[in-house]
Each structure stands twice: as structure tokens, then as C-alpha cells.
Short mmCIF file of C-alpha atoms and ligand atoms in Angstrom, two decimals:
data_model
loop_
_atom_site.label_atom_id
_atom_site.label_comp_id
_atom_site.label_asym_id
_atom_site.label_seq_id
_atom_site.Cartn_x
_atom_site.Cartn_y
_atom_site.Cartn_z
CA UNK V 1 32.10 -18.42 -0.93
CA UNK V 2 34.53 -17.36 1.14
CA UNK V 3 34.42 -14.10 3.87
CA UNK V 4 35.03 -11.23 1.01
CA UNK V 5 32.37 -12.68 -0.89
CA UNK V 6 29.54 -10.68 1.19
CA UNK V 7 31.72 -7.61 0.83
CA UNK V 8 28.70 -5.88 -0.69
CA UNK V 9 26.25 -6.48 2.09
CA UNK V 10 28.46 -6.27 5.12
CA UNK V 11 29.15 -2.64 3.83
CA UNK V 12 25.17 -1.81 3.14
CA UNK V 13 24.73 -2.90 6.76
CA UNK V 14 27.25 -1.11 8.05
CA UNK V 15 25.95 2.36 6.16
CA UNK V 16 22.24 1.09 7.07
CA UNK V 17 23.36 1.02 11.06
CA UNK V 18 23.99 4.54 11.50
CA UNK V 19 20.07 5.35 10.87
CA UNK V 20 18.29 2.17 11.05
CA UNK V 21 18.33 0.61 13.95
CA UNK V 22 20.10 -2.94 13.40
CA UNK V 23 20.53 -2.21 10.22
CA UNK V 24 17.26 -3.68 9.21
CA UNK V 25 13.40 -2.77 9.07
CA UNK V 26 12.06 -6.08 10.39
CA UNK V 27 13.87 -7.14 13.50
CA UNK V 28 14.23 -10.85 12.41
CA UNK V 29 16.18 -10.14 9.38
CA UNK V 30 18.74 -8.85 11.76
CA UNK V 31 19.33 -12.62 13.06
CA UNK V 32 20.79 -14.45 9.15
CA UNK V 33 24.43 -15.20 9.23
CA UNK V 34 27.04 -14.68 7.79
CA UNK V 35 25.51 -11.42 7.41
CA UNK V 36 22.03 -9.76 6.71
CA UNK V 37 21.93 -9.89 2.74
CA UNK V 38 20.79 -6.95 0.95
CA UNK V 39 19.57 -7.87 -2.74
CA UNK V 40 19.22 -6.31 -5.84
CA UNK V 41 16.81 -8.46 -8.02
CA UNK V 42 15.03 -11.60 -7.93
CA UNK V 43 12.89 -13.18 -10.47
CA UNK V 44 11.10 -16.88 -10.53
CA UNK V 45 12.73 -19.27 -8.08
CA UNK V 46 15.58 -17.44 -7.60
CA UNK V 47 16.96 -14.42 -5.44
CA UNK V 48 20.50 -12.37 -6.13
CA UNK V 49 22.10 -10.19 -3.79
CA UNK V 50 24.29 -7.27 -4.25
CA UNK V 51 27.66 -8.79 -4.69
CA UNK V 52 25.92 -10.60 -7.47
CA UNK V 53 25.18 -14.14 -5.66
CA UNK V 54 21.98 -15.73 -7.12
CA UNK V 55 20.48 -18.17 -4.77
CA UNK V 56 17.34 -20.83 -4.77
CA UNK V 57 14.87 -18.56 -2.84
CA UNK V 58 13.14 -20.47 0.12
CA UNK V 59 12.76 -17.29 2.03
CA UNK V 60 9.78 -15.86 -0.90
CA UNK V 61 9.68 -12.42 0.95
CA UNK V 62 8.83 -14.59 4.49
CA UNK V 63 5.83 -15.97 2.36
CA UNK V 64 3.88 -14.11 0.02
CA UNK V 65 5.69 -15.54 -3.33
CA UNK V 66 3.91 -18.30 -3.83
CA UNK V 67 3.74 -18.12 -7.01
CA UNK V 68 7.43 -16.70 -7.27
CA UNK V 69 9.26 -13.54 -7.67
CA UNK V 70 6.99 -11.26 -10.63
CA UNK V 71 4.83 -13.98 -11.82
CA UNK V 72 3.61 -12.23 -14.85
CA UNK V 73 0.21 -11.98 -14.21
CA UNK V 74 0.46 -10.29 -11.09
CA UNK V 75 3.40 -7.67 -12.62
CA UNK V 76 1.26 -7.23 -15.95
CA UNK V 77 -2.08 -6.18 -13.70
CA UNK V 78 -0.23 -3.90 -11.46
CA UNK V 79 1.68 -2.29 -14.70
CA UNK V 80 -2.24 -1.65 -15.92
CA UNK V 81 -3.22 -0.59 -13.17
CA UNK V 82 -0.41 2.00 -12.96
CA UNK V 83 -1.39 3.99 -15.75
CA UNK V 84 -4.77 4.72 -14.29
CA UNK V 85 -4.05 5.78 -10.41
CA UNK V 86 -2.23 4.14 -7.50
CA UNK V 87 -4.68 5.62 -4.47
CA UNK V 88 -7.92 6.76 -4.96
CA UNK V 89 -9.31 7.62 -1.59
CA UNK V 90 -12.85 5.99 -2.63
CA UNK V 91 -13.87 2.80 -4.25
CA UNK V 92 -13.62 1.45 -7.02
CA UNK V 93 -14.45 -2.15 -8.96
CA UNK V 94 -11.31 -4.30 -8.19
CA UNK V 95 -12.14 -4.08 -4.64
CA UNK V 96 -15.70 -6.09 -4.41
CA UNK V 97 -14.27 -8.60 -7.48
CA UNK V 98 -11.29 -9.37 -4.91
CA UNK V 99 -13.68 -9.21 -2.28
CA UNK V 100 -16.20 -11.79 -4.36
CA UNK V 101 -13.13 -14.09 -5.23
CA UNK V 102 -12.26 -14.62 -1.62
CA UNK V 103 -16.13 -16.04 -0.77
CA UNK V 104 -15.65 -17.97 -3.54
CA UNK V 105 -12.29 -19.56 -2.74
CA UNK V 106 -12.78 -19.61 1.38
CA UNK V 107 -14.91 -21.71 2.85
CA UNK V 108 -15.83 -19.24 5.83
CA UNK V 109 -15.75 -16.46 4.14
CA UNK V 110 -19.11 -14.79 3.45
CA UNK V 111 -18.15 -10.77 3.70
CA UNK V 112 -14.68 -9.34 3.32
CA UNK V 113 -12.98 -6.48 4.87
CA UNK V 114 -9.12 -5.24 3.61
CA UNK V 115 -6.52 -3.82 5.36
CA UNK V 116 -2.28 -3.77 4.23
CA UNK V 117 -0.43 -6.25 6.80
CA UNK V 118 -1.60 -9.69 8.61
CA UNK V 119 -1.26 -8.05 11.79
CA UNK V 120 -3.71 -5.39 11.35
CA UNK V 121 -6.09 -8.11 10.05
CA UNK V 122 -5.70 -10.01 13.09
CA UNK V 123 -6.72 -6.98 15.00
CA UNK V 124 -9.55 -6.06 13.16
CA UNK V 125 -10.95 -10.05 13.31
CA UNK V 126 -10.94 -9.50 17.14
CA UNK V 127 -12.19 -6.29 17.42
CA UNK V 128 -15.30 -7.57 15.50
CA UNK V 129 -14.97 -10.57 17.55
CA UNK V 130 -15.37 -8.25 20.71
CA UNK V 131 -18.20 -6.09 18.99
CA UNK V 132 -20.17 -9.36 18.04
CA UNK V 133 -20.27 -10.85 21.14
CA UNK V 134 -19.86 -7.69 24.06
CA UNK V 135 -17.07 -9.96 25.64
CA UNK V 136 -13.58 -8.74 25.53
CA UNK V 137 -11.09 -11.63 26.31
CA UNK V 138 -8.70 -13.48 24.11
CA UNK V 139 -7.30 -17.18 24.09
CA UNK V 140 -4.57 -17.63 22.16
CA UNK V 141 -2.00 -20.54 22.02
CA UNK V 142 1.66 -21.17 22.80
CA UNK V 143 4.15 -20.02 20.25
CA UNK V 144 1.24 -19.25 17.64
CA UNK V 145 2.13 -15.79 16.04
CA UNK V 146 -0.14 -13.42 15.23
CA UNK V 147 1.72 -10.12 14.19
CA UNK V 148 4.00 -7.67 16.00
CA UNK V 149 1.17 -5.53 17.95
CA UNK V 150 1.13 -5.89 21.57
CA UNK V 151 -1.87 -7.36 23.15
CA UNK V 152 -0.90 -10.21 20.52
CA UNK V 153 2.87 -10.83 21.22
CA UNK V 154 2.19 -12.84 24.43
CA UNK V 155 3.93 -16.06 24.21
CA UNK V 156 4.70 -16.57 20.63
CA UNK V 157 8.20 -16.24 18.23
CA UNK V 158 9.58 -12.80 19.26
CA UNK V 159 7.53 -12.95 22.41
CA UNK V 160 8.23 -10.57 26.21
CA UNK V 161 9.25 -14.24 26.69
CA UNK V 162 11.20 -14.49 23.79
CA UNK V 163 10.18 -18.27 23.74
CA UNK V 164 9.90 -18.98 19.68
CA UNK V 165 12.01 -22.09 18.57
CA UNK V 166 14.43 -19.42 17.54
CA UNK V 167 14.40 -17.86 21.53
CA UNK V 168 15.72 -14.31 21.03
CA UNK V 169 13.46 -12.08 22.61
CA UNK V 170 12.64 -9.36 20.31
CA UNK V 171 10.35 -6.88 22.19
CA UNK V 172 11.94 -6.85 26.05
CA UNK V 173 9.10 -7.49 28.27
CA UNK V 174 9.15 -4.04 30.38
CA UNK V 175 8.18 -2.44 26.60
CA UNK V 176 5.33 -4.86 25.69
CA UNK V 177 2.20 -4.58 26.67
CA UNK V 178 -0.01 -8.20 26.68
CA UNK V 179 -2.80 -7.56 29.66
CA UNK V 180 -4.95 -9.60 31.54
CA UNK V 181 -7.46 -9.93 28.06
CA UNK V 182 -5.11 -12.65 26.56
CA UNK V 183 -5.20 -16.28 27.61
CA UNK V 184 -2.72 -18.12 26.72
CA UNK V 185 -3.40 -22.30 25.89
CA UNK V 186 -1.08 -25.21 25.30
CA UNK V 187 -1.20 -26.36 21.76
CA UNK V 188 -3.11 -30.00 20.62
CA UNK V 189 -4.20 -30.10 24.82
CA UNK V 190 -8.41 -30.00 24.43
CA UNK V 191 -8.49 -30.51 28.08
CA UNK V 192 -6.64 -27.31 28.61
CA UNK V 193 -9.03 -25.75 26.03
CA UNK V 194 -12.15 -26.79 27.73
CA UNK V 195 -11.02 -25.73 31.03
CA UNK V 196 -9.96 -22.66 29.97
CA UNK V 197 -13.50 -22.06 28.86
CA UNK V 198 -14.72 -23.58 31.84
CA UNK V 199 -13.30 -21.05 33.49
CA UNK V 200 -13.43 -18.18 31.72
CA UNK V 201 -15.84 -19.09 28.52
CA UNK V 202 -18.36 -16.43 29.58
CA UNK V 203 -15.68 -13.73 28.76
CA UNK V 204 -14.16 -14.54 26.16
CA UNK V 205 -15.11 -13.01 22.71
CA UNK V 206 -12.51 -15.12 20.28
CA UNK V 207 -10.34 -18.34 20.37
CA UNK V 208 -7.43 -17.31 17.90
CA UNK V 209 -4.98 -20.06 16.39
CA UNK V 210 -3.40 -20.68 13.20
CA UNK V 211 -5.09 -24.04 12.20
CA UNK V 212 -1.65 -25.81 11.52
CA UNK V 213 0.51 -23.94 14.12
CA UNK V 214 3.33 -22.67 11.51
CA UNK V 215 5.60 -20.29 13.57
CA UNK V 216 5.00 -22.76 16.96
CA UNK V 217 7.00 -25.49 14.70
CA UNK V 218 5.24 -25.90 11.95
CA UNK V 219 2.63 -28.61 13.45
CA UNK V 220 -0.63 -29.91 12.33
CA UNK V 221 -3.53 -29.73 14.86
CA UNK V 222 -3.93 -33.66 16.00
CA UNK V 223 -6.99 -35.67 14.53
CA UNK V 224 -10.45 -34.08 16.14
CA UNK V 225 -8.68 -30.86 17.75
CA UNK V 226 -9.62 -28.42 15.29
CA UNK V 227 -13.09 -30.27 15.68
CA UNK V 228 -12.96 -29.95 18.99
CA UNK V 229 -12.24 -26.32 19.45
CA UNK V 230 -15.09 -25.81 17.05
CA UNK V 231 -17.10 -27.54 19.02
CA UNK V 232 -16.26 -25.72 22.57
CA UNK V 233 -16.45 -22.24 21.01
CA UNK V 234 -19.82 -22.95 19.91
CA UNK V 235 -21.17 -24.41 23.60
CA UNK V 236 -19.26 -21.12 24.98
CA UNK V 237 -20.77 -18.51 22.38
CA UNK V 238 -17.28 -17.83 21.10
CA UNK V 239 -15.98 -16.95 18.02
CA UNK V 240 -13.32 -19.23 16.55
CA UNK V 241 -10.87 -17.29 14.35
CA UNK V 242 -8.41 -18.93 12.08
CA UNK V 243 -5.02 -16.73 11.14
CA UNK V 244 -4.32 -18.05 7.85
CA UNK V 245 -2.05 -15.26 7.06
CA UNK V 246 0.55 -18.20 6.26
CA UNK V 247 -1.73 -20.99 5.67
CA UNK V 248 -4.55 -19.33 3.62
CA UNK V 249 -4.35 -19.94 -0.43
CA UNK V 250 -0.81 -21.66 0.41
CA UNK V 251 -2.32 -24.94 1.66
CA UNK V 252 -4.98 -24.97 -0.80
CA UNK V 253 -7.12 -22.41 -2.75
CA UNK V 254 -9.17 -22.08 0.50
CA UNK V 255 -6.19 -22.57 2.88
CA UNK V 256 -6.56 -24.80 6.09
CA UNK V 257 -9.89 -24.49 6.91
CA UNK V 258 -10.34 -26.26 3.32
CA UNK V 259 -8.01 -29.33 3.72
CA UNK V 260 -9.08 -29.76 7.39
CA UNK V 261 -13.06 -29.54 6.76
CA UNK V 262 -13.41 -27.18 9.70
CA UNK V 263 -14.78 -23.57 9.17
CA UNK V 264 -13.90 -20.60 11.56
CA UNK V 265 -15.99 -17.59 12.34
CA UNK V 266 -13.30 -15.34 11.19
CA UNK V 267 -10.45 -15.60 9.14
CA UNK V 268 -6.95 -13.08 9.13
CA UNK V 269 -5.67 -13.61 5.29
CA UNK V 270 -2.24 -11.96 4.43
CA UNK V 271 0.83 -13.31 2.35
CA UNK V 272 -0.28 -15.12 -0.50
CA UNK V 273 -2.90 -13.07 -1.43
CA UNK V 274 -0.88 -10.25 -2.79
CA UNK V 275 2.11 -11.93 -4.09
CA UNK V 276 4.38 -9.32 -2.72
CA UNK V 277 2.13 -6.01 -2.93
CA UNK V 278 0.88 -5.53 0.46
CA UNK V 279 -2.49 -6.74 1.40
CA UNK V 280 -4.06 -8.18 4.13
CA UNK V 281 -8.16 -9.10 4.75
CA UNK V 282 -10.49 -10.36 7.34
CA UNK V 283 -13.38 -12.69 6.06
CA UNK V 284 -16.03 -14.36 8.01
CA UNK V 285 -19.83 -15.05 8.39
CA UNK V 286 -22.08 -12.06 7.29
CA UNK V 287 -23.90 -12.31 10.67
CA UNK V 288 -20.38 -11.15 12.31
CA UNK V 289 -18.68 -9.27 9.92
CA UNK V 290 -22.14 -7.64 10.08
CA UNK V 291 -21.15 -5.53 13.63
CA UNK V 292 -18.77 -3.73 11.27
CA UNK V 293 -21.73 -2.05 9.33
CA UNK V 294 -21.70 0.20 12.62
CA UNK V 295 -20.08 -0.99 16.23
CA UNK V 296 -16.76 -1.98 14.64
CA UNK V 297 -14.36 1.52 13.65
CA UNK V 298 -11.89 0.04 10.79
CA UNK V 299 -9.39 2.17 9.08
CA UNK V 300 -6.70 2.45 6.67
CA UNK V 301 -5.28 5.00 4.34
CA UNK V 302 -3.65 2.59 1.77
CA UNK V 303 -6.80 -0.43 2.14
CA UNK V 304 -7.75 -1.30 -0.86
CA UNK V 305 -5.01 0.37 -2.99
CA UNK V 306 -5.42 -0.27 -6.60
CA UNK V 307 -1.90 -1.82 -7.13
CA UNK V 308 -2.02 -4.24 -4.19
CA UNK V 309 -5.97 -5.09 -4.90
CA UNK V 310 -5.18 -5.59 -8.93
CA UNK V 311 -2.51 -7.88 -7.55
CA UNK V 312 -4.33 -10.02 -5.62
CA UNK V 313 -7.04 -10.65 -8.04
CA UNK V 314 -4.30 -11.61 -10.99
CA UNK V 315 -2.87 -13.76 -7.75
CA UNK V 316 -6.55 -15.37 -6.70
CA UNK V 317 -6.89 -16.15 -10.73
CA UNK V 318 -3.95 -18.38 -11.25
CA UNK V 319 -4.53 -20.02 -7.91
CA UNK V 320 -7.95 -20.55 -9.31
CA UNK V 321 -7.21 -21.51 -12.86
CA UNK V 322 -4.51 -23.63 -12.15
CA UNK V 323 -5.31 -25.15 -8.81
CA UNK V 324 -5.13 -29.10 -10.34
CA UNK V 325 -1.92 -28.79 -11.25
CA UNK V 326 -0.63 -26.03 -9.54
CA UNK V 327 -1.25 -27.43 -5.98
CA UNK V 328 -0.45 -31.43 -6.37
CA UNK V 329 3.03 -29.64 -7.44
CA UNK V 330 3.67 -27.85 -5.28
CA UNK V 331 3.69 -30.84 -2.89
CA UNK V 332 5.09 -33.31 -4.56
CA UNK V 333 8.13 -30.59 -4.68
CA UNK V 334 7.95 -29.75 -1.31
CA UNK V 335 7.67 -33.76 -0.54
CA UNK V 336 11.23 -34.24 -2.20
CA UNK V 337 12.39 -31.61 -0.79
CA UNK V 338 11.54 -32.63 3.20
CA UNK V 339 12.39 -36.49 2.22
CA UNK V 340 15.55 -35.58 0.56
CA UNK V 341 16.48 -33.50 3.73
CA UNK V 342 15.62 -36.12 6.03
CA UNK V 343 17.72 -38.88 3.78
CA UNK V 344 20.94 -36.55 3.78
CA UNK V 345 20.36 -35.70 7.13
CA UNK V 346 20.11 -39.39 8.08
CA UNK V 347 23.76 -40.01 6.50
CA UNK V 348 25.46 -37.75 8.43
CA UNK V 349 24.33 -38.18 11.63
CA UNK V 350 22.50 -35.47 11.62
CA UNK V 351 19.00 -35.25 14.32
CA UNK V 352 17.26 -32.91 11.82
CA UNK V 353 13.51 -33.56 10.88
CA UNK V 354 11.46 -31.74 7.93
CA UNK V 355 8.35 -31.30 8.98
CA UNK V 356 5.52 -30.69 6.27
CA UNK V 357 2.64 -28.48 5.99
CA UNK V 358 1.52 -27.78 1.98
CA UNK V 359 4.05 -26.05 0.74
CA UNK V 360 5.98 -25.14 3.78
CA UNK V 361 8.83 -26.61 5.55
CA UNK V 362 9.89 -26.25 9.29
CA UNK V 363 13.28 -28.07 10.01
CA UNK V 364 13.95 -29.01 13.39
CA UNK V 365 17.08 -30.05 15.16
CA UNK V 366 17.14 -32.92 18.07
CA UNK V 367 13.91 -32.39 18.98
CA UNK V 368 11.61 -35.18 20.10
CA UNK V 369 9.60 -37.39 17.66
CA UNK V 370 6.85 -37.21 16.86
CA UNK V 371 6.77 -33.35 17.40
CA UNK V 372 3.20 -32.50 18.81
CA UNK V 373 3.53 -29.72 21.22
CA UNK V 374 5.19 -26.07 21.04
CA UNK V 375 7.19 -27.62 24.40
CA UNK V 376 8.35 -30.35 21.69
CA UNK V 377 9.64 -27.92 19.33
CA UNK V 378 11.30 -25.73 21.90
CA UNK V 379 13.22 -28.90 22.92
CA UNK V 380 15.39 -28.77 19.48
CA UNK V 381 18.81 -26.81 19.62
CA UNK V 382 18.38 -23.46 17.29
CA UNK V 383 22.39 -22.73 16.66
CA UNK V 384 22.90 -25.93 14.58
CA UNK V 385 20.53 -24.61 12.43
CA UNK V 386 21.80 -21.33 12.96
CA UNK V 387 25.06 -22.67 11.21
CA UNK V 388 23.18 -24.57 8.74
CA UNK V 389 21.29 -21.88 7.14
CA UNK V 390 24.57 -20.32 6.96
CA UNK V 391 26.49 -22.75 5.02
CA UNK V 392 23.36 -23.05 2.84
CA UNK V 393 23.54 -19.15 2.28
CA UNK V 394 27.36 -20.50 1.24
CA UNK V 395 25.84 -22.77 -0.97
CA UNK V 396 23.51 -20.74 -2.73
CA UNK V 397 20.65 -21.59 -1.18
CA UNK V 398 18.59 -18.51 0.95
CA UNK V 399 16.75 -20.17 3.66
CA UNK V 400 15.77 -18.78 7.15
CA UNK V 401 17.61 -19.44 10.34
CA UNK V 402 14.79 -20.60 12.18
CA UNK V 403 14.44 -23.52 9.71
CA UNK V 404 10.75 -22.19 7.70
CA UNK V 405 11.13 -22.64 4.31
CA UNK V 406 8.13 -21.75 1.58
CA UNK V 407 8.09 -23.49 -1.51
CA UNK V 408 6.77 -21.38 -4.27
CA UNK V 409 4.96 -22.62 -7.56
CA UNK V 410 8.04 -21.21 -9.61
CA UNK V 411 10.77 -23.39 -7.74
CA UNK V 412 11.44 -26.45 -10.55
CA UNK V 413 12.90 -29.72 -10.27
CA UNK V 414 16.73 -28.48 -11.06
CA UNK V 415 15.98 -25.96 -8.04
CA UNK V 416 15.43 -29.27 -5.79
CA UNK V 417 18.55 -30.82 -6.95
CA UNK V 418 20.37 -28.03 -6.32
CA UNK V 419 19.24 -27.46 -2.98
CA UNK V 420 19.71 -30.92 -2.08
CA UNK V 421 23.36 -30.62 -2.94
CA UNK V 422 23.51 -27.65 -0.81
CA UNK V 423 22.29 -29.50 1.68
CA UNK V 424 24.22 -32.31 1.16
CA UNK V 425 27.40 -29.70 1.71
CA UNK V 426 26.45 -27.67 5.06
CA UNK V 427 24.90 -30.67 6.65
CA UNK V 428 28.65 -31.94 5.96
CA UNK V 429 30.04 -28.52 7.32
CA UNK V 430 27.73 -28.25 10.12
CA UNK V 431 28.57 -31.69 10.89
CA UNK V 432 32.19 -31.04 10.75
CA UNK V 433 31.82 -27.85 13.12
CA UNK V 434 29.76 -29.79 15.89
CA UNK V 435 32.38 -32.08 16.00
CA UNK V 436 35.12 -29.66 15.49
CA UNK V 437 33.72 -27.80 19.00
CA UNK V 438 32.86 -31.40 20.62
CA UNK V 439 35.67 -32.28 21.07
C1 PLP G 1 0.45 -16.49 11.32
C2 PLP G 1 0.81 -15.04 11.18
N1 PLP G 1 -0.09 -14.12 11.53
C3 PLP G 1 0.15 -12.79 11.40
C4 PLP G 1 1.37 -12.35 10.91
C5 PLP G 1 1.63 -10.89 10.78
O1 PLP G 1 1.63 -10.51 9.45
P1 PLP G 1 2.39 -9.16 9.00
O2 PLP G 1 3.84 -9.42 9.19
O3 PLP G 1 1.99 -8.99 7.56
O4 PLP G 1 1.89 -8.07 9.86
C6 PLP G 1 2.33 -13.27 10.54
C7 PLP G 1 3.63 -12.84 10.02
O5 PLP G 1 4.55 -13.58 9.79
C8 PLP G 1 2.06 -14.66 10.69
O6 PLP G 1 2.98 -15.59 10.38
#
């Protein structure tokens, strides 16, 4: 594809920057090269922008397709569910069901609350945190991401310190407001957790993480940490919340807290659950979830709208039905994938590691091995991969600059081939252009 090729989108953006800022109306998107794409259809596997490229789809909406673009469950319950009312104000019966399927899937889910985004259901898990236990502090960990709202943005992707692996600080510091009420704690350190506590257990009403730290690099917790932090939160009276907006249904029907045997207090679920219509919950043992029956306010106009909660229940049903072949699929895919990166990678020179979690890949360039530690992953370069996404985006392949790729239950064998011949061509490229400026 050559310059004129992204004719279409270079002109959307241009007629998008007069009254959006960048152009875009999530700051990230503003960062893919050669341009922002605007796109007019996808379907399956695949994605197709306006000057009519179709690509292999490894962005999947930053992570709700799991199960693809319109999976026709999910379209034909929402086109029901159309013809009887979008908003109703009130209940009705698709909103317990949903709520009943997620205690049935998650192991520490016993009550459900919804709400529209992950962030909001990260905010309502620690308010109830807060409300459950009459503490009010926070620990968090470095580069874990928990959603764009303030007291949440402190050291994470799009941080005040702007320190993801991708380091371009999205909210300037002076405008972002983090407060003395969030700790922050290295990553796979339980020495720094248990100090922490030490120090400050007494105030603290919630330990957040995501249980395999996705946006810090895509890195498992290390054998016994998850254990571990259990284990401290319980000696400190804390609550131990797990953000499986990414992780939850993607990793398995019952997300990380399922493969890794260990079972938070509270749980922020997001992404996969709606397959695209926006929905967002917070699960967690009755006896917590129990404050919000009166000390916890929670709100939302559009929680529990019919399309989005129709959606997720046709969503929570496949996952269901077909989890035995559905999931072993989906890694074995996403196994060939990471591999076949890694081989190609290897044969040109390239420093470039896939690193696995389910059905999610983060790639990272010349950073340390084995990759443990958010410090690890901020030791890789970001601008090869920068150029590598690009040339991939030349290729017909739509993957994220910061190197996160989500594997959905429609991608198919023919899509990995494919995409390992796109590979194959920007890693050459890429290679080509490091050289080029090396010299
Ligand atoms: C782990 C995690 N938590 C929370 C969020 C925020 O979710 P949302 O963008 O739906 O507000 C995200 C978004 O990417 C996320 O990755």
C-alpha cells in the first residue's frame, strides 16, 4: 500500500480535527501510524476501512470481540430485543439472568452490580471496598490500568507519568488528580506488598491489580504471588479486587481468578462480556456487595440497557456452550501465532518476544528475558514497534502500536497464515529501516 492508499482516512481525520480534539474520541487511537484509520464495516475476523482495505483484526474494538465482529447470536438477541424497547428506566428479566450467569461462570462472584464502561466498574468495586471496610486507601501496582478516571491513573499506561511501555503521557500531570489515597506497589515484589501493608494495612480498604498484569506488559503474576496477596489482604482486613475487565471470560469462562485458583473479594468485568455493546459489572461476595443495599450510592442512566444486557447473555451462552472447544482454540491459535512471531522474529535479527496470556498477545522489543517486572517491560524500545505495527497496517494486518493483540474465537487458521506473512514482511521492513537509520 503505498501513501495514497489511506487517502480516505487521512481526509476523515483531517475533517474530524476541526471539532474533535485529535481527531479521535479515545486519546490512544490518536497514536496508529501511518494514520488513524477510520472504518466502515467489519464482520468475523476481519476489519475494512474506508478506502476499502480489509485487514485481519487483532485490535477486536481494544478487546471486547472475542467472539468476533457480529457473532450472530449476540446481533440476533439485540435485533429481538430492538423491537421491544432499548431503555426502560426500571427492570426487567434479562438483567438478574445476566446477573445469575455471571455467579455461575465466576468463581468470586456471588452478587452482581452493572454499570456501561470498565472504568466505572472499577470505581464502584472500591467505593464498596471503602463502604465495607470504613478505610479509604488504595494500593495499586505499577503500570496496571484501571480506566481513565483520576484517582486511578497514577502510574499506569497513559499515566501524569506517562510511564506505559508505550510512554506518551496522555493526561499532563498539572490536570490529573491521583491524591495521597493511592499507593502505588512494584509488580511480582511480595516484600514490597507486605511492607506496604505493614505500613499502612490499617488504612487501606482495597488492593487492586489485574491478576495477569495486561497493560503493565502483559505478565503473569509469578508462582505463589497472587497467593500471597490473598493471603496479606486477609491478615490486613483488606479487600482484594481483581480488574478482569481484559482478563475476565477471555482467559477462561471465569477469567483469571479461574485458571489461577485464587478468588478476589471483588471483581471489575468489562470487554468480553458485551461483545461490543457497552457493559461493564462489579461481582463479589454477598457479604460485601451487601454495603451496596444502603452505604454504597451507584448510578447510571444507561445500566442495564436492554440491548447491551441481551448481548451479554447471547455472549455468556456461547462462552458457556462452547467453552471445550471454544477455549483450547483459541490458544492453540494464539500459540501459533506468538511462536510463529518469535520464529520470524528470530530470522531477522529481530529482539522481539510474544508474550502469552489466553488469548492475548503483548509483543515486546529488546527488553530483558524473562520479562517479570513493569521496570522489565519499560526497558524495551516502543518506536520499533511503532514502525512495525505500521508496516503490518501495510500488510493488512490491524494490530496496536503498543504491541497488545486479542485473538478472537472468529480468527481461523488462513487468518494465522496470513498474519504470519505480514509479519514475515514488516519485520523485513522494520529491519531494513533500523538499519537504514544505523548506519
Ligand atoms: C484492565 C483494565 N481496566 C479498566 C479499563 C477501563 O475500561 P473502559 O475503557 O471500558 O472504561 C481498561 C481499559 O482498557 C483495562 O484494560
Amino acid at each position: 500500500m503505498n501513501e495514497e492508499t489511506f487517502t480516505g482516512s487521512r481526509t476523515y481525520m483531517q475533517r474530524a480535527h476541526q471539532v474533535i480534539p485529535r481527531g479521535v474520541n479515545s486519546s490512544r487511537r490518536a497514536a496508529l501510524r501511518p494514520t488513524p484509520l477510520a472504518f466502515t464495516r467489519a464482520q468475523g475476523s476481519r476489519i475494512t476501512d474506508i478506502d476499502g482495505h480489509e485487514y485481519v483484526d487483532y485490535v477486536a474494538g481494544y478487546g471486547p470481540m472475542l467472539l468476533g465482529h457480529q457473532p450472530p447470536q449476540v446481533i440476533e438477541a439485540v435485533h429481538t430485543q430492538l423491537a421491544a424497547g432499548v431503555l426502560y428506566g426500571g427492570q426487567h428479566e434479562a438483567e438478574a439472568e445476566l446477573a445469575e450467569r455471571i455467579v455461575e461462570l465466576v468463581p468470586g462472584a456471588e452478587m452482581v452490580l452493572l454499570n456501561v464502561t470498565g472504568s466505572e466498574a472499577v470505581q464502584a468495586a472500591l467505593r464498596i471496598a471503602r463502604a465495607a471496610t470504613g478505610r479509604r486507601k488504595t494500593i495499586k501496582f505499577e503500570g496496571h490500568y484501571h480506566g481513565w478516571i483520576d484517582p486511578m491513573t497514577a502510574n499506569g499506561p497513559g499515566s501524569p507519568a506517562g510511564t506505559g511501555p508505550v510512554p506518551r503521557p496522555v493526561i499532563a500531570p498539572e490536570h490529573s488528580v491521583i491524591g495521597p489515597e493511592i499507593l502505588v506497589c512494584p509488580w511480582n515484589d511480595p516484600g514490597a506488598l507486605a511492607d506496604l501493608l505493614a505500613q499502612h494495612g490499617a488504612d487501606v480498604a482495597a488492593v487492586i491489580m489485574e491478576p495477569v498484569a495486561v497493560n503493565g506488559g502483559n505478565l503473569w503474576a509469578d508462582d505463589g504471588y497472587l497467593a500471597t496477596a490473598r493471603r496479606l489482604c486477609d491478615q490486613h482486613g483488606c479487600l482484594l479486587v481483581f480488574d478482569e475487565v481484559v482478563t475476565g471470560f477471555r482467559l477462561a469462562p471465569g477469567g483469571a481468578q479461574q485458571r489461577t485458583g485464587v478468588t478476589p473479594d471483588l471483581t471489575a468485568l468489562a470487554k468480553a462480556l458485551g461483545s461490543g455493546f457497552p457493559i461493564s459489572a462489579v461481582a463479589g461476595r454477598a457479604e460485601v456487595m451487601g454495603v451496596a443495599e444502603d452505604a454504597v450510592a451507584h448510578g447510571g442512566t444507561y445500566n442495564g440497557n436492554a440491548l447491551s444486557v441481551v448481548a451479554a447473555n447471547a455472549t455468556l451462552d456461547v462462552l458457556k456452550t462452547d467453552q471445550d472447544s471454544l477455549y483450547p482454540r483459541l490458544e492453540r491459535l494464539t500459540g501459533e501465532l506468538a511462536n510463529g512471531i518469535e520464529q520470524l522474529a528470530a530470522r531477522h535479527g529481530a529482539p522481539l518476544q510474544a508474550l502469552r496470556a489466553g488469548a492475548l498477545i503483548r509483543l515486546h522489543w529488546d527488553a530483558p528475558k524473562p520479562l517479570r517486572t513493569y521496570a522489565d517491560a519499560l526497558a524495551g524500545s516502543t518506536e520499533p514497534l511503532r514502525h512495525f505495527s505500521e508496516h503490518l497496517i501495510r500488510n493488512g494486518v490491524h494490530a496496536r502500536e503498543t504491541g497488545l493483540w486479542y485473538v478472537s474465537a472468529a480468527h481461523t487458521d488462513d487468518d494465522v497464515d496470513r498474519t504470519l506473512s505480514a509479519v514475515d514482511r514488516a519485520l523485513a521492513e522494520v529491519s531494513q529501516q533500523l538499519l537504514g537509520s544505523a548506519r
